[in-house]
Amino acid sequence: MRKKTKIIKIGDQKIGGANPVLVQSMTNTKTSDIKSTVKQIKELEKAGCEIIRVGVPDMESARALGEIKRRINIPLVADIHFSADLALEALKQGVDKLRINPGNFPKKRLLEVVELAKIKGIPIRVGVNTGSLEKDILKEKKKATAQMMVTSALRAIKTLEKMRFYDIVVALKAPDVERTVKANSLLAKKVSYPIHLGITEAGGTFSGTVKSAAAFAVLLSRGIGDTLRVSLSADPVEEVRAGWEILKSLGIRQRGVRMVSCPTCARSEIDVIKISKKVEELTGQIKKPLQIAVMGCCVNGLGEAREAHLAIVGVRGGALITKKGKTAKRVAKNKILPEFKRELKKLQ
Ligand code: SF4
């Protein structure tokens, strides 16, 4: 059961409450390079990114935000770490959300940022990472615990609430599944603000996706999480794909094609690995929710492909193209992909 969180508006998107869990990503271009940043955001939009965050390391980047926002179609989040001046400029440029760590700002400067965010109706995301905990919370300990992360987040939330600011989103990130799950589960019991899920420094495409999927699956099954980002040392488009695959595999949201393919074995009559790769390329841009299957043989294949809108099932000398379990045609090996393409077009 999804935990009921406060509804927060980010640009034209709403998170929290019963709103869908949104997929986020972050650019890796120089934000001051408007052209490259907009180009990357457009690619991410196409892949299904619903909220985009950009790093704002200097004033040139902050001043670029307004132009970037004008040229894109999804809400823009400015990631600010230490500088109130950059936060104020980002707000003036019209960003849709600020990501800050209130503990890094002198009280007076934080108040200036919060007051302007209030006037503009812009939410603030409190971001706590294991690597950025306050010294007095970390004390002599070498390793941050989940409880310490929660203490830091609650302190930041309290600071904002004392300034009568309640448009808050929280993110607690550790580089491992255990602390990420524990910290977010503890936090969810204490606050009703929306929670953004992420694993910090998750790793490359393979290890980072597995780690994020493991943590998100536990948290989302507990009803925790309103937005997510699969942080990867890779092209951010991969982050968006991975985010969507996690949501789709958990049955939380549907978008585009859900692939089913067999691992192949001695019974396989076709090259499942090669064909599924090709099918993934052919279906990657389809937004309509479709289930597609590629199965090596009809021993198990036909049964497994029964729910697929379109399936390729290997048989001696070629394959069957099936639709919802019914054979549409039998094709020779060299005609599998052309016939599949033809049938796919009819479904779009
Ligand atoms: Fe093997 Fe056929 Fe199952 Fe594929 S569908 S793993 S080829 S038995």
Short mmCIF file of N, CA, C and O and ligand atoms in Angstrom, two decimals, residues 261-270 272 294-302 304 313-314, ligand 1:
data_model
loop_
_atom_site.label_atom_id
_atom_site.label_comp_id
_atom_site.label_asym_id
_atom_site.label_seq_id
_atom_site.Cartn_x
_atom_site.Cartn_y
_atom_site.Cartn_z
N SER A 261 11.85 -12.59 -22.81
CA SER A 261 12.60 -13.45 -23.72
C SER A 261 13.22 -14.58 -22.90
O SER A 261 13.55 -14.40 -21.73
N CYS A 262 13.37 -15.72 -23.53
CA CYS A 262 13.84 -16.88 -22.78
C CYS A 262 15.37 -16.87 -22.72
O CYS A 262 16.02 -16.22 -23.53
N PRO A 263 15.95 -17.58 -21.77
CA PRO A 263 17.41 -17.57 -21.65
C PRO A 263 18.10 -18.44 -22.69
O PRO A 263 19.33 -18.47 -22.75
N THR A 264 17.29 -19.13 -23.51
CA THR A 264 17.74 -20.12 -24.52
C THR A 264 18.33 -21.36 -23.83
O THR A 264 18.84 -21.29 -22.72
N CYS A 265 18.23 -22.47 -24.54
CA CYS A 265 18.82 -23.71 -24.06
C CYS A 265 19.02 -24.62 -25.26
O CYS A 265 18.86 -24.19 -26.41
N ALA A 266 19.33 -25.88 -25.02
CA ALA A 266 19.62 -26.81 -26.12
C ALA A 266 18.44 -26.97 -27.07
O ALA A 266 18.61 -27.38 -28.21
N ARG A 267 17.24 -26.61 -26.62
CA ARG A 267 16.06 -26.79 -27.50
C ARG A 267 15.87 -25.63 -28.48
O ARG A 267 15.02 -25.72 -29.37
N SER A 268 16.60 -24.55 -28.28
CA SER A 268 16.34 -23.35 -29.08
C SER A 268 16.50 -23.58 -30.58
O SER A 268 17.48 -24.19 -31.03
N GLU A 269 15.55 -23.08 -31.35
CA GLU A 269 15.57 -23.23 -32.81
C GLU A 269 16.03 -21.94 -33.49
O GLU A 269 16.22 -21.91 -34.71
N ILE A 270 16.12 -20.86 -32.74
CA ILE A 270 16.53 -19.57 -33.33
C ILE A 270 17.59 -18.91 -32.44
O ILE A 270 17.78 -19.31 -31.29
N VAL A 272 18.07 -16.55 -30.15
CA VAL A 272 17.25 -15.68 -29.28
C VAL A 272 18.01 -14.41 -28.88
O VAL A 272 17.46 -13.30 -28.88
N VAL A 294 10.20 -13.04 -27.12
CA VAL A 294 11.06 -13.79 -28.05
C VAL A 294 11.42 -15.10 -27.34
O VAL A 294 12.10 -15.08 -26.30
N MET A 295 10.94 -16.22 -27.87
CA MET A 295 11.15 -17.51 -27.21
C MET A 295 11.83 -18.47 -28.18
O MET A 295 11.50 -18.50 -29.37
N GLY A 296 12.76 -19.26 -27.66
CA GLY A 296 13.57 -20.11 -28.51
C GLY A 296 12.87 -21.30 -29.15
O GLY A 296 13.25 -21.75 -30.23
N CYS A 297 11.84 -21.83 -28.47
CA CYS A 297 11.17 -23.00 -29.02
C CYS A 297 9.72 -23.02 -28.57
O CYS A 297 9.32 -22.24 -27.70
N CYS A 298 8.95 -23.92 -29.16
CA CYS A 298 7.53 -23.92 -28.79
C CYS A 298 7.21 -24.87 -27.64
O CYS A 298 6.08 -24.94 -27.19
N VAL A 299 8.24 -25.57 -27.11
CA VAL A 299 7.99 -26.47 -25.98
C VAL A 299 7.44 -25.66 -24.80
O VAL A 299 6.37 -25.94 -24.27
N ASN A 300 8.21 -24.61 -24.42
CA ASN A 300 7.72 -23.72 -23.37
C ASN A 300 7.29 -22.38 -23.95
O ASN A 300 6.53 -21.65 -23.35
N GLY A 301 7.84 -22.09 -25.12
CA GLY A 301 7.68 -20.76 -25.70
C GLY A 301 6.25 -20.33 -25.95
O GLY A 301 5.87 -19.20 -25.63
N LEU A 302 5.45 -21.22 -26.48
CA LEU A 302 4.08 -20.82 -26.82
C LEU A 302 3.29 -20.42 -25.59
O LEU A 302 2.58 -19.43 -25.58
N GLU A 304 4.53 -19.39 -22.69
CA GLU A 304 5.10 -18.17 -22.10
C GLU A 304 4.72 -16.92 -22.90
O GLU A 304 4.62 -15.84 -22.37
N VAL A 313 8.35 -17.13 -31.80
CA VAL A 313 8.60 -18.41 -31.13
C VAL A 313 9.31 -19.34 -32.12
O VAL A 313 8.78 -19.63 -33.20
N GLY A 314 10.51 -19.78 -31.77
CA GLY A 314 11.30 -20.62 -32.67
C GLY A 314 10.66 -21.98 -32.93
O GLY A 314 10.16 -22.62 -32.01
FE1 SF4 B 1 14.78 -23.50 -23.96
FE2 SF4 B 1 12.50 -23.29 -25.35
FE3 SF4 B 1 12.59 -22.48 -22.77
FE4 SF4 B 1 13.86 -21.09 -24.60
S1 SF4 B 1 11.64 -21.40 -24.49
S2 SF4 B 1 14.68 -21.72 -22.65
S3 SF4 B 1 14.55 -22.64 -25.99
S4 SF4 B 1 12.82 -24.56 -23.56
#
